[in-house]
Amino acid sequence: MSDVISILSFLVALVGMVAAAANTCYLAILSSAANQRGQSGEATVTYVRGHRNLGVAFTVAAVAGFLLTLANTEALQIIGLLIAGGAGVAGYLALRGTQREFRGSL
């Protein structure tokens, strides 16, 4: 049973970490494109500045949860699964919200 929990928590945390990082990377790409547009991209830059800290927080939480899944105790692995999984879901929802906001505008 311990091996199943280890593998499951590792995989969920890995997917959560990738989803949270995808949100942060998307915000960085969006900011770069908006900066290249100059004055016409100022609204996008303002939006990204407001959401960048939250994206980084999701990524840091997902990485911390991922590191907890590498522990030898089942309790820490389950806590890491919940933290990284929750951060991944939050990062994914934030990514979808940002994509809906700017679909086709850049």
Short mmCIF file of N, CA, C and O in Angstrom, two decimals, residues 38-73:
data_model
loop_
_atom_site.label_atom_id
_atom_site.label_comp_id
_atom_site.label_asym_id
_atom_site.label_seq_id
_atom_site.Cartn_x
_atom_site.Cartn_y
_atom_site.Cartn_z
N GLY A 38 4.35 47.81 -26.99
CA GLY A 38 4.52 49.17 -26.51
C GLY A 38 3.28 49.68 -25.78
O GLY A 38 2.70 48.99 -24.96
N GLN A 39 2.88 50.89 -26.13
CA GLN A 39 1.76 51.56 -25.45
C GLN A 39 0.45 50.80 -25.65
O GLN A 39 -0.39 50.80 -24.76
N SER A 40 0.26 50.15 -26.78
CA SER A 40 -1.01 49.45 -27.01
C SER A 40 -1.13 48.18 -26.17
O SER A 40 -2.23 47.65 -26.02
N GLY A 41 -0.05 47.67 -25.61
CA GLY A 41 -0.10 46.50 -24.76
C GLY A 41 -0.11 46.82 -23.28
O GLY A 41 0.04 45.91 -22.46
N GLU A 42 -0.29 48.07 -22.94
CA GLU A 42 -0.21 48.49 -21.54
C GLU A 42 -1.28 47.86 -20.66
O GLU A 42 -1.02 47.50 -19.51
N ALA A 43 -2.49 47.68 -21.18
CA ALA A 43 -3.55 47.05 -20.39
C ALA A 43 -3.20 45.60 -20.06
O ALA A 43 -3.46 45.12 -18.95
N THR A 44 -2.59 44.93 -21.01
CA THR A 44 -2.19 43.54 -20.79
C THR A 44 -1.07 43.46 -19.77
O THR A 44 -1.06 42.58 -18.90
N VAL A 45 -0.11 44.37 -19.84
CA VAL A 45 0.99 44.39 -18.88
C VAL A 45 0.44 44.63 -17.47
O VAL A 45 0.88 43.99 -16.51
N THR A 46 -0.51 45.51 -17.34
CA THR A 46 -1.13 45.77 -16.04
C THR A 46 -1.83 44.53 -15.51
O THR A 46 -1.73 44.21 -14.32
N TYR A 47 -2.54 43.83 -16.38
CA TYR A 47 -3.22 42.59 -15.99
C TYR A 47 -2.21 41.55 -15.50
O TYR A 47 -2.40 40.92 -14.47
N VAL A 48 -1.13 41.39 -16.26
CA VAL A 48 -0.12 40.39 -15.92
C VAL A 48 0.55 40.74 -14.59
O VAL A 48 0.79 39.86 -13.76
N ARG A 49 0.85 42.00 -14.38
CA ARG A 49 1.48 42.41 -13.11
C ARG A 49 0.59 42.08 -11.93
O ARG A 49 1.06 41.73 -10.85
N GLY A 50 -0.71 42.18 -12.12
CA GLY A 50 -1.64 41.87 -11.04
C GLY A 50 -1.76 40.39 -10.76
O GLY A 50 -2.11 39.99 -9.65
N HIS A 51 -1.49 39.55 -11.75
CA HIS A 51 -1.68 38.11 -11.59
C HIS A 51 -0.36 37.33 -11.47
O HIS A 51 -0.38 36.14 -11.17
N ARG A 52 0.74 37.98 -11.72
CA ARG A 52 2.04 37.30 -11.71
C ARG A 52 2.37 36.74 -10.32
O ARG A 52 2.82 35.59 -10.20
N ASN A 53 2.16 37.51 -9.27
CA ASN A 53 2.48 37.05 -7.92
C ASN A 53 1.68 35.82 -7.53
O ASN A 53 2.19 34.91 -6.88
N LEU A 54 0.42 35.80 -7.92
CA LEU A 54 -0.43 34.65 -7.62
C LEU A 54 0.06 33.41 -8.38
O LEU A 54 0.09 32.31 -7.83
N GLY A 55 0.46 33.60 -9.63
CA GLY A 55 0.98 32.48 -10.41
C GLY A 55 2.26 31.92 -9.81
O GLY A 55 2.45 30.70 -9.74
N VAL A 56 3.13 32.80 -9.35
CA VAL A 56 4.38 32.35 -8.72
C VAL A 56 4.06 31.64 -7.40
O VAL A 56 4.68 30.61 -7.07
N ALA A 57 3.09 32.13 -6.66
CA ALA A 57 2.70 31.48 -5.39
C ALA A 57 2.16 30.07 -5.64
O ALA A 57 2.50 29.14 -4.90
N PHE A 58 1.36 29.89 -6.69
CA PHE A 58 0.87 28.56 -7.04
C PHE A 58 2.03 27.63 -7.38
O PHE A 58 2.06 26.47 -6.98
N THR A 59 2.99 28.14 -8.14
CA THR A 59 4.13 27.32 -8.53
C THR A 59 4.98 26.94 -7.33
O THR A 59 5.40 25.78 -7.19
N VAL A 60 5.23 27.89 -6.44
CA VAL A 60 6.02 27.60 -5.23
C VAL A 60 5.30 26.57 -4.35
O VAL A 60 5.92 25.64 -3.83
N ALA A 61 3.99 26.71 -4.21
CA ALA A 61 3.23 25.75 -3.41
C ALA A 61 3.28 24.36 -4.05
O ALA A 61 3.41 23.35 -3.35
N ALA A 62 3.18 24.31 -5.38
CA ALA A 62 3.23 23.02 -6.06
C ALA A 62 4.60 22.36 -5.90
O ALA A 62 4.70 21.15 -5.70
N VAL A 63 5.66 23.15 -5.98
CA VAL A 63 7.01 22.60 -5.80
C VAL A 63 7.19 22.11 -4.36
O VAL A 63 7.76 21.04 -4.13
N ALA A 64 6.70 22.87 -3.41
CA ALA A 64 6.79 22.45 -2.00
C ALA A 64 6.02 21.15 -1.79
O ALA A 64 6.49 20.23 -1.10
N GLY A 65 4.83 21.07 -2.36
CA GLY A 65 4.05 19.83 -2.26
C GLY A 65 4.76 18.66 -2.93
O GLY A 65 4.76 17.54 -2.42
N PHE A 66 5.37 18.93 -4.07
CA PHE A 66 6.12 17.89 -4.77
C PHE A 66 7.28 17.38 -3.91
O PHE A 66 7.52 16.18 -3.82
N LEU A 67 7.97 18.29 -3.27
CA LEU A 67 9.08 17.89 -2.39
C LEU A 67 8.59 17.08 -1.20
O LEU A 67 9.28 16.17 -0.74
N LEU A 68 7.41 17.38 -0.71
CA LEU A 68 6.84 16.60 0.39
C LEU A 68 6.52 15.17 -0.04
O LEU A 68 6.57 14.25 0.77
N THR A 69 6.17 14.99 -1.31
CA THR A 69 5.87 13.63 -1.78
C THR A 69 7.11 12.75 -1.82
O THR A 69 6.99 11.53 -1.93
N LEU A 70 8.28 13.34 -1.75
CA LEU A 70 9.52 12.56 -1.77
C LEU A 70 9.90 12.05 -0.38
O LEU A 70 10.90 11.35 -0.24
N ALA A 71 9.12 12.41 0.63
CA ALA A 71 9.40 11.98 2.01
C ALA A 71 9.12 10.49 2.17
O ALA A 71 8.46 9.86 1.33
N ASN A 72 9.60 9.94 3.23
CA ASN A 72 9.45 8.50 3.48
C ASN A 72 8.18 8.14 4.23
O ASN A 72 7.87 6.96 4.38
N THR A 73 7.46 9.11 4.74
CA THR A 73 6.25 8.80 5.49
C THR A 73 5.02 9.04 4.64
O THR A 73 4.96 9.97 3.84
#
